[in-house]
Short mmCIF file of C-alpha atoms and ligand atoms in Angstrom, two decimals:
data_model
loop_
_atom_site.label_atom_id
_atom_site.label_comp_id
_atom_site.label_asym_id
_atom_site.label_seq_id
_atom_site.Cartn_x
_atom_site.Cartn_y
_atom_site.Cartn_z
CA MET E 12 4.79 -2.42 -35.22
CA GLU E 13 2.17 -1.55 -37.97
CA LEU E 14 1.86 2.23 -38.54
CA PRO E 15 -0.89 3.86 -40.36
CA ASN E 16 0.17 4.70 -43.98
CA SER E 17 -0.02 8.38 -43.48
CA TYR E 18 1.73 8.51 -39.93
CA GLU E 19 4.71 10.65 -40.02
CA PRO E 20 6.49 12.36 -37.05
CA LEU E 21 6.32 16.02 -37.13
CA ALA E 22 9.40 18.25 -37.14
CA VAL E 23 9.76 22.00 -36.38
CA ASP E 24 10.22 22.90 -40.07
CA THR E 25 7.34 20.64 -41.31
CA ILE E 26 4.65 21.64 -38.81
CA ALA E 27 3.36 24.73 -40.81
CA THR E 28 3.08 22.95 -43.95
CA ARG E 29 1.37 19.82 -42.39
CA LEU E 30 -1.09 21.45 -40.17
CA GLY E 31 -1.29 24.96 -41.94
CA ALA E 32 -4.63 24.22 -43.48
CA ARG E 33 -6.34 23.06 -40.17
CA PRO E 34 -9.04 25.52 -39.12
CA PRO E 35 -8.42 25.22 -35.33
CA LEU E 36 -4.73 26.14 -35.82
CA VAL E 37 -5.56 28.92 -38.07
CA ALA E 38 -8.02 30.18 -35.52
CA HIS E 39 -5.43 30.24 -32.88
CA LEU E 40 -2.23 31.12 -34.64
CA GLY E 41 -3.37 33.16 -37.57
CA PRO E 42 -4.13 32.39 -41.21
CA ASP E 43 -0.57 32.63 -42.63
CA PRO E 44 1.28 29.53 -41.71
CA THR E 45 4.54 30.82 -43.10
CA LEU E 46 4.52 33.23 -39.97
CA TRP E 47 4.16 30.35 -37.59
CA ARG E 48 7.18 29.33 -35.69
CA ALA E 49 7.73 25.99 -33.83
CA ARG E 50 10.03 24.61 -31.32
CA GLU E 51 10.28 21.16 -29.74
CA VAL E 52 10.03 21.27 -25.95
CA GLY E 53 9.13 17.66 -24.91
CA ASP E 54 11.14 16.63 -21.81
CA GLY E 55 9.08 13.61 -20.98
CA ASN E 56 9.68 10.09 -21.44
CA LEU E 57 7.48 9.24 -24.42
CA ASN E 58 6.41 11.78 -26.97
CA LEU E 59 7.15 14.86 -29.19
CA VAL E 60 5.82 18.09 -27.71
CA PHE E 61 6.04 21.45 -29.73
CA ILE E 62 5.20 24.99 -28.91
CA VAL E 63 3.83 26.59 -32.17
CA GLU E 64 3.60 30.42 -32.13
CA GLY E 65 1.84 32.58 -34.60
CA PRO E 66 0.65 36.30 -34.92
CA ALA E 67 -2.66 35.39 -33.36
CA GLY E 68 -1.30 33.23 -30.39
CA SER E 69 0.23 29.87 -29.65
CA VAL E 70 -0.66 26.29 -29.12
CA ILE E 71 0.87 23.05 -28.04
CA VAL E 72 1.17 20.07 -30.58
CA LYS E 73 1.76 16.85 -28.68
CA GLN E 74 2.57 13.73 -31.03
CA ALA E 75 3.12 10.09 -29.96
CA LEU E 76 6.22 8.41 -31.36
CA PRO E 77 5.96 4.71 -32.26
CA TYR E 78 8.66 4.01 -29.64
CA MET E 79 9.53 5.28 -26.20
CA ARG E 80 11.50 8.53 -26.48
CA LEU E 81 13.45 7.63 -23.24
CA VAL E 82 14.79 4.42 -24.48
CA GLY E 83 14.88 4.77 -28.33
CA ASP E 84 13.34 2.57 -30.97
CA SER E 85 14.25 -0.68 -29.29
CA TRP E 86 11.05 -0.14 -27.14
CA PRO E 87 8.11 0.18 -29.56
CA LEU E 88 4.99 1.78 -28.20
CA PRO E 89 1.60 2.04 -29.91
CA LEU E 90 0.55 5.43 -31.37
CA LYS E 91 -2.97 4.71 -29.97
CA ARG E 92 -1.94 6.22 -26.69
CA ALA E 93 -2.71 9.59 -28.32
CA PHE E 94 -6.36 8.31 -28.57
CA PHE E 95 -6.49 7.38 -24.94
CA GLU E 96 -5.02 10.79 -23.90
CA TYR E 97 -7.67 12.51 -26.06
CA HIS E 98 -10.62 10.41 -24.53
CA ALA E 99 -9.33 10.90 -21.03
CA LEU E 100 -8.83 14.74 -21.50
CA THR E 101 -12.43 15.18 -22.78
CA ARG E 102 -13.78 13.28 -19.76
CA GLN E 103 -11.69 14.92 -17.13
CA ALA E 104 -12.74 18.37 -18.83
CA ASN E 105 -16.33 17.40 -18.16
CA ARG E 106 -16.04 15.84 -14.85
CA ASP E 107 -13.81 18.73 -13.37
CA PRO E 108 -14.23 21.78 -15.76
CA GLY E 109 -11.11 23.99 -15.99
CA SER E 110 -8.72 21.37 -14.62
CA VAL E 111 -7.15 20.31 -17.86
CA PRO E 112 -5.94 21.96 -21.15
CA GLU E 113 -8.61 22.71 -23.72
CA VAL E 114 -8.29 20.33 -26.80
CA TYR E 115 -8.40 22.12 -30.13
CA LEU E 116 -7.86 19.12 -32.50
CA PHE E 117 -7.33 15.38 -32.43
CA ASP E 118 -5.82 13.60 -35.43
CA GLU E 119 -5.98 9.74 -34.77
CA GLY E 120 -3.85 8.96 -37.88
CA GLN E 121 -0.97 11.34 -36.89
CA ALA E 122 -1.45 10.43 -33.30
CA LEU E 123 -1.38 14.04 -32.47
CA ILE E 124 -3.47 16.40 -30.16
CA VAL E 125 -3.35 20.16 -30.45
CA MET E 126 -4.23 21.77 -27.37
CA GLU E 127 -4.19 24.99 -25.30
CA ARG E 128 -0.80 26.34 -24.38
CA LEU E 129 -0.72 26.94 -20.65
CA MET E 130 0.79 30.26 -20.06
CA PRO E 131 2.91 31.23 -18.09
CA HIS E 132 2.66 27.74 -16.41
CA VAL E 133 5.57 25.54 -15.56
CA ILE E 134 5.79 21.90 -14.67
CA LEU E 135 5.02 21.59 -10.95
CA ARG E 136 7.99 19.27 -10.29
CA GLU E 137 10.41 21.92 -11.38
CA SER E 138 8.59 24.46 -9.18
CA LEU E 139 8.99 22.24 -6.07
CA ILE E 140 12.68 21.86 -6.82
CA LYS E 141 13.04 25.71 -6.84
CA GLY E 142 11.13 25.94 -3.60
CA GLU E 143 8.09 27.88 -4.95
CA ARG E 144 4.71 27.93 -3.28
CA HIS E 145 1.22 27.76 -4.99
CA PRO E 146 -1.57 28.82 -2.93
CA GLY E 147 -4.78 26.61 -3.55
CA LEU E 148 -2.70 23.85 -5.01
CA GLY E 149 -3.99 21.29 -2.52
CA VAL E 150 -7.65 22.35 -3.05
CA MET E 151 -7.24 22.05 -6.76
CA LEU E 152 -5.55 18.69 -6.81
CA GLY E 153 -7.87 17.15 -4.06
CA ARG E 154 -11.12 18.31 -5.91
CA PHE E 155 -9.73 17.15 -9.35
CA CYS E 156 -9.07 13.65 -7.82
CA ALA E 157 -12.48 13.49 -6.10
CA ARG E 158 -14.45 14.71 -9.22
CA THR E 159 -12.72 12.74 -11.85
CA LEU E 160 -12.49 9.59 -9.82
CA PHE E 161 -16.17 9.71 -8.25
CA ARG E 162 -17.73 10.84 -11.55
CA GLY E 163 -16.04 8.10 -13.64
CA SER E 164 -17.25 5.25 -11.41
CA GLU E 165 -20.59 3.42 -11.18
CA LEU E 166 -21.14 5.49 -7.97
CA HIS E 167 -22.24 8.23 -10.57
CA LEU E 168 -22.07 7.07 -14.24
CA ALA E 169 -24.92 5.10 -15.80
CA SER E 170 -23.77 1.61 -15.94
CA PRO E 171 -23.95 1.05 -19.64
CA ARG E 172 -21.73 4.41 -20.05
CA ARG E 173 -19.07 3.02 -17.72
CA LYS E 174 -19.06 -0.38 -19.13
CA ALA E 175 -18.50 0.97 -22.70
CA ASP E 176 -15.79 3.10 -21.36
CA VAL E 177 -14.11 0.26 -19.51
CA ALA E 178 -14.20 -1.59 -23.00
CA LEU E 179 -12.76 1.57 -24.78
CA PHE E 180 -9.76 2.04 -22.32
CA ALA E 181 -9.15 -1.67 -21.85
CA ASP E 182 -7.16 -1.54 -25.11
CA ASN E 183 -4.51 0.63 -23.48
CA VAL E 184 -2.65 -2.56 -22.97
CA THR E 185 0.82 -1.59 -23.53
CA LEU E 186 0.90 1.55 -21.29
CA CYS E 187 -0.72 -0.53 -18.50
CA ASP E 188 1.92 -3.06 -19.04
CA ILE E 189 4.70 -0.25 -18.35
CA THR E 190 2.98 0.45 -15.14
CA GLU E 191 2.38 -3.19 -14.13
CA SER E 192 6.12 -3.86 -14.84
CA LEU E 193 8.00 -0.54 -13.98
CA VAL E 194 5.83 0.08 -10.81
CA PHE E 195 4.84 -3.10 -9.46
CA THR E 196 7.41 -5.65 -10.61
CA ASP E 197 10.87 -4.48 -11.58
CA PRO E 198 11.88 -2.42 -8.46
CA TYR E 199 11.52 -5.66 -6.40
CA PHE E 200 14.15 -7.64 -8.15
CA ALA E 201 17.36 -6.89 -10.13
CA ALA E 202 15.63 -6.13 -13.36
CA GLU E 203 18.04 -5.17 -16.18
CA ARG E 204 16.49 -1.71 -16.70
CA ASN E 205 16.60 -0.70 -12.94
CA ARG E 206 19.17 1.54 -11.51
CA HIS E 207 19.70 3.18 -8.06
CA THR E 208 22.25 5.31 -6.43
CA THR E 209 25.00 2.82 -5.72
CA PRO E 210 26.81 1.92 -3.45
CA GLN E 211 25.07 4.01 -0.97
CA LEU E 212 21.64 2.56 -1.21
CA ASP E 213 22.86 -1.15 -1.97
CA PRO E 214 22.13 -2.34 1.74
CA ILE E 215 18.60 -0.94 1.90
CA VAL E 216 17.72 -2.19 -1.73
CA ALA E 217 19.07 -5.63 -0.87
CA ASP E 218 16.86 -5.65 2.24
CA LEU E 219 13.75 -4.53 0.20
CA ARG E 220 14.32 -7.17 -2.39
CA ARG E 221 14.55 -9.98 0.11
CA ASP E 222 11.51 -8.65 2.08
CA VAL E 223 8.91 -11.32 1.28
CA ASP E 224 6.15 -9.59 3.33
CA LEU E 225 6.72 -6.53 1.12
CA LYS E 226 6.60 -8.42 -2.08
CA VAL E 227 3.42 -10.12 -1.20
CA GLU E 228 1.71 -6.79 -0.45
CA VAL E 229 2.97 -5.09 -3.46
CA GLN E 230 1.44 -8.06 -5.53
CA HIS E 231 -1.91 -7.52 -3.69
CA LEU E 232 -1.73 -3.97 -4.78
CA LYS E 233 -0.79 -4.98 -8.35
CA SER E 234 -3.73 -7.28 -8.41
CA ALA E 235 -6.03 -4.53 -7.32
CA PHE E 236 -4.54 -2.31 -10.05
CA CYS E 237 -5.12 -4.98 -12.69
CA SER E 238 -8.49 -6.14 -11.75
CA ASN E 239 -10.43 -3.41 -9.90
CA ALA E 240 -11.82 -1.40 -12.66
CA GLU E 241 -13.47 1.06 -10.21
CA THR E 242 -13.14 4.20 -12.22
CA LEU E 243 -11.23 6.11 -15.03
CA LEU E 244 -7.82 6.85 -13.76
CA HIS E 245 -5.37 9.51 -14.96
CA GLY E 246 -2.99 6.72 -14.64
CA ASP E 247 0.26 8.71 -14.16
CA LEU E 248 -0.70 11.41 -11.88
CA HIS E 249 2.59 12.80 -10.51
CA THR E 250 3.99 16.21 -10.12
CA GLY E 251 5.40 16.17 -13.69
CA SER E 252 1.65 15.73 -14.91
CA VAL E 253 0.61 19.13 -13.23
CA MET E 254 1.25 22.66 -14.50
CA VAL E 255 1.25 25.63 -12.32
CA ALA E 256 1.31 29.27 -12.59
CA GLY E 257 0.72 31.25 -9.37
CA GLU E 258 -2.56 29.98 -8.00
CA ASN E 259 -3.73 28.22 -11.07
CA ALA E 260 -2.91 24.51 -11.58
CA ARG E 261 -3.94 22.14 -14.51
CA VAL E 262 -3.48 18.43 -14.95
CA ILE E 263 -1.99 17.24 -18.21
CA ASP E 264 -0.82 13.90 -20.00
CA PRO E 265 -3.31 11.32 -19.17
CA GLU E 266 -2.05 8.81 -21.91
CA PHE E 267 -1.76 6.03 -19.16
CA ALA E 268 -5.54 6.26 -18.65
CA LEU E 269 -7.11 3.03 -17.68
CA TYR E 270 -10.00 1.88 -15.38
CA GLY E 271 -8.47 1.09 -11.99
CA PRO E 272 -8.89 1.63 -8.27
CA ILE E 273 -9.56 5.18 -6.98
CA GLY E 274 -6.41 5.05 -4.56
CA PHE E 275 -4.00 4.61 -7.44
CA ASP E 276 -4.13 8.22 -8.72
CA VAL E 277 -4.33 9.64 -5.16
CA GLY E 278 -1.53 7.60 -3.94
CA MET E 279 0.82 8.35 -6.89
CA LEU E 280 0.28 12.11 -6.56
CA LEU E 281 0.82 12.07 -2.66
CA ALA E 282 4.00 9.98 -3.09
CA ASN E 283 5.42 12.47 -5.48
CA PHE E 284 4.87 15.37 -2.97
CA VAL E 285 6.52 13.25 -0.21
CA MET E 286 9.47 12.67 -2.35
CA ALA E 287 9.62 16.44 -3.24
CA TYR E 288 9.72 16.88 0.65
CA PHE E 289 12.62 14.36 1.25
CA ALA E 290 14.57 15.90 -1.69
CA GLN E 291 14.56 19.49 -0.13
CA PRO E 292 17.92 19.10 1.69
CA GLY E 293 19.48 18.28 -1.67
CA HIS E 294 18.42 21.65 -3.07
CA ALA E 295 18.92 23.99 -0.09
CA THR E 296 21.71 26.51 -0.30
CA ALA E 297 22.51 26.01 3.44
CA PRO E 298 21.26 23.25 5.98
CA GLY E 299 17.79 23.91 7.12
CA ARG E 300 17.05 26.70 4.58
CA ARG E 301 14.28 24.67 3.09
CA ALA E 302 12.63 23.60 6.57
CA ALA E 303 9.68 26.04 6.13
CA TYR E 304 9.16 25.05 2.64
CA GLN E 305 9.14 21.35 3.61
CA ASP E 306 6.23 22.11 5.96
CA TRP E 307 4.30 23.80 3.12
CA ILE E 308 4.85 20.68 0.98
CA LEU E 309 3.45 18.42 3.85
CA GLY E 310 0.62 20.99 4.20
CA VAL E 311 -0.29 20.27 0.61
CA VAL E 312 -0.25 16.52 1.19
CA ALA E 313 -2.69 17.08 4.06
CA GLU E 314 -4.87 19.42 2.17
CA ILE E 315 -5.02 17.19 -1.00
CA TRP E 316 -6.31 14.20 1.12
CA GLU E 317 -8.70 16.31 3.21
CA VAL E 318 -10.19 18.10 0.23
CA PHE E 319 -10.43 14.86 -1.69
CA ARG E 320 -12.28 13.33 1.27
CA ALA E 321 -14.66 16.24 1.75
CA GLU E 322 -15.48 16.58 -1.94
CA PHE E 323 -15.94 12.80 -2.50
CA SER E 324 -18.32 12.92 0.54
CA ARG E 325 -20.19 15.86 -0.94
CA LEU E 326 -20.41 13.96 -4.33
CA TRP E 327 -21.63 10.70 -2.48
CA ARG E 328 -24.46 12.70 -0.94
CA GLU E 329 -25.36 14.72 -3.94
CA GLU E 330 -24.44 12.89 -7.05
CA ARG E 331 -24.76 9.12 -6.25
CA THR E 332 -26.75 8.35 -9.38
CA GLY E 333 -25.19 5.06 -10.32
CA ILE E 334 -25.98 1.54 -9.57
CA LEU E 335 -23.72 1.37 -6.45
CA TYR E 336 -25.04 1.93 -3.10
CA PRO E 337 -28.31 3.23 -4.54
CA GLY E 338 -30.40 5.75 -2.72
CA THR E 339 -33.33 3.40 -3.07
CA LEU E 340 -31.74 1.13 -0.47
CA PHE E 341 -30.64 3.83 1.88
CA GLU E 342 -32.02 7.36 1.87
CA ASP E 343 -35.41 6.28 0.34
CA GLN E 344 -35.93 3.87 3.25
CA GLY E 345 -34.95 6.43 5.90
CA HIS E 346 -31.57 4.76 6.24
CA ASP E 347 -29.51 7.95 5.72
CA LEU E 348 -27.00 6.63 8.33
CA GLY E 349 -26.52 3.46 6.34
CA ALA E 350 -25.40 5.60 3.34
CA GLU E 351 -22.88 7.46 5.66
CA GLN E 352 -21.68 4.13 7.10
CA ALA E 353 -21.09 2.82 3.49
CA LEU E 354 -19.22 6.12 2.73
CA ALA E 355 -16.96 5.71 5.69
CA HIS E 356 -16.14 2.15 4.65
CA ARG E 357 -15.43 3.23 1.06
CA LEU E 358 -13.22 6.02 2.10
CA ALA E 359 -11.25 3.79 4.52
CA ALA E 360 -10.70 1.38 1.69
CA ILE E 361 -9.40 4.23 -0.64
CA TRP E 362 -7.23 5.41 2.15
CA ARG E 363 -5.61 2.12 2.48
CA ASP E 364 -5.14 1.71 -1.25
CA THR E 365 -3.72 5.32 -1.47
CA LEU E 366 -1.09 4.49 1.13
CA GLY E 367 -0.10 1.28 -0.53
CA PHE E 368 0.18 2.68 -4.05
CA ALA E 369 2.06 5.69 -2.74
CA GLY E 370 4.58 3.33 -1.28
CA VAL E 371 5.28 1.57 -4.61
CA GLU E 372 5.43 4.81 -6.49
CA MET E 373 8.22 5.93 -3.97
CA HIS E 374 10.20 2.64 -4.54
CA ARG E 375 9.95 2.65 -8.35
CA ARG E 376 11.15 6.20 -8.68
CA ILE E 377 14.33 5.45 -6.64
CA LEU E 378 14.84 1.80 -7.74
CA GLY E 379 13.34 1.46 -11.15
CA LEU E 380 13.82 2.87 -14.63
CA ALA E 381 12.01 6.12 -14.47
CA HIS E 382 13.53 8.45 -11.89
CA ILE E 383 12.56 11.92 -10.88
CA ALA E 384 14.24 15.24 -11.34
CA GLU E 385 14.04 16.15 -7.66
CA TYR E 386 16.57 13.30 -6.98
CA GLU E 387 18.55 13.32 -10.32
CA THR E 388 19.58 16.77 -9.98
CA ILE E 389 21.19 16.31 -6.71
CA GLU E 390 24.73 15.76 -7.92
CA ASP E 391 26.34 14.59 -4.71
CA ALA E 392 25.59 10.84 -4.66
CA GLY E 393 25.90 10.71 -0.91
CA LEU E 394 23.48 13.51 -0.25
CA ARG E 395 21.15 12.01 -3.00
CA ALA E 396 21.05 8.74 -1.30
CA ALA E 397 20.46 10.30 2.14
CA CYS E 398 17.50 11.95 0.58
CA GLU E 399 16.27 8.78 -1.25
CA ALA E 400 16.61 6.36 1.68
CA PRO E 401 13.82 7.84 3.80
CA ALA E 402 11.39 7.52 0.90
CA LEU E 403 12.34 3.90 0.49
CA ARG E 404 11.80 3.33 4.16
CA LEU E 405 8.46 5.15 4.24
CA GLY E 406 7.37 3.32 1.12
CA ARG E 407 7.97 -0.02 2.78
CA HIS E 408 6.11 1.13 5.92
CA LEU E 409 3.08 2.31 3.97
CA VAL E 410 2.75 -0.76 1.75
CA VAL E 411 3.12 -3.17 4.65
CA ASN E 412 1.20 -1.43 7.30
CA ARG E 413 -1.48 0.44 5.24
CA ALA E 414 -4.20 -1.36 6.99
CA ARG E 415 -2.94 -0.15 10.55
CA LEU E 416 -2.33 3.44 9.61
CA SER E 417 -5.50 5.30 10.61
CA GLY E 418 -4.99 8.80 9.53
CA MET E 419 -2.99 11.46 7.72
CA ALA E 420 -1.56 13.00 10.98
CA GLN E 421 0.07 9.78 11.87
CA VAL E 422 1.64 9.40 8.33
CA LEU E 423 2.89 12.88 8.38
CA ASP E 424 4.56 12.18 11.85
CA ILE E 425 6.32 9.24 10.49
CA THR E 426 7.44 11.30 7.40
CA ARG E 427 8.79 14.16 9.56
CA LYS E 428 10.70 11.70 11.69
CA LEU E 429 12.32 10.02 8.76
CA GLY E 430 13.05 13.48 7.19
CA ARG E 431 14.77 14.65 10.28
CA GLU E 432 17.36 11.82 9.85
CA ILE E 433 18.58 13.35 6.52
CA ALA E 434 20.32 16.08 8.50
CA ARG E 435 22.02 13.85 10.90
C1 SR1 T 3 9.64 4.73 -19.49
S1 SR1 T 3 8.19 5.35 -19.10
C2 SR1 T 3 8.26 5.51 -17.58
C3 SR1 T 3 7.38 6.41 -16.87
O1 SR1 T 3 7.27 7.54 -17.69
C4 SR1 T 3 5.81 7.95 -17.64
O2 SR1 T 3 5.80 9.30 -17.23
C5 SR1 T 3 5.27 7.01 -16.58
O3 SR1 T 3 5.35 7.35 -15.26
C6 SR1 T 3 6.05 5.87 -16.73
O4 SR1 T 3 5.91 4.89 -15.74
MG1 MG T 4 3.64 11.79 -18.99
#
């Protein structure tokens, strides 16, 4: 892979010398770089992440590596993902102000972004493992999805703007390929980089991999992911991409940003809450101890969808300024009900997509390469498998029956029923 001549990965002891003359860092850390202290805190699959502290404050420095951190230099990755992350962050900040960290500096040659250090925020996934509640979380995330996804589509954006943006993000080919392979393909055959809790899950995994109806439906979803450039997606919106502190939540890490179907972000997000729900017995100090917390998680799932639906509907009525479903054809003709009918149809389609994408996300986190801490931290393999199996079953049900599942209440009923089986 060709690297820009000047590119060099940062290290804790070189950050101050290398970034010490940059005005945004000086402004946030203080003028004397010899007093800055850095530590590397990246625990994600891809990048270097540093906290840099100085007398005046602290910042986050995130730098792309030319390979996948999780796997090593045998899996090269383009540095340009920092460019996509930067452009996605600026768009999200405009579309839902206050929802993402503020960017202080972007250096394309060094593939690095200097941004606001969220404090005292922690990664939501870790908080869900500990059993902590965050009032307002569902509202924030539901609004974030509705605002960023509606305002990035041609329901709202001027057509030339969106088309230019589609072209810009179309180059995020390698990260799209990761999703296309790791999410939509590998989990459904014995791909080399897969792993699962074995032997406990072997029978259900074998069932899923010989399930032709499932594979056909997953490929329909992959086809939508690859070809329906409906809006700018975050592209990797799971609970590891959300930071929380009390009632405040922010969304981070949009380096997988691409134009794709609205339901992808929503489905991936909901799937990760549902897996956190199923994983709770694996983290309870005594049987049943996390039951009330599980109810809270499902409440967040319901709230995200409800707030998404309500906010999307509000934006449809108040900000439908793009070329799609134009007011000239509806409200201006006195056909207000026609606009409502179209909205209901769009929401029904997004709901179906959401369920399908949620299903594949659950499968890939249990069967593929990239697993999640909720399950990985359950040491007892028997208990872990007992918490994973219902997510695999629910995932199949959502993918195959998504056109027949009419509402969230029905989905939550099935989820609870499957969850109860863990205790037996
Ligand atoms: C090996 S990269 C795997 C996953 O990490 C990222 O967070 C994305 O979810 C990707 O699919
Ligand atoms: Mg990430």
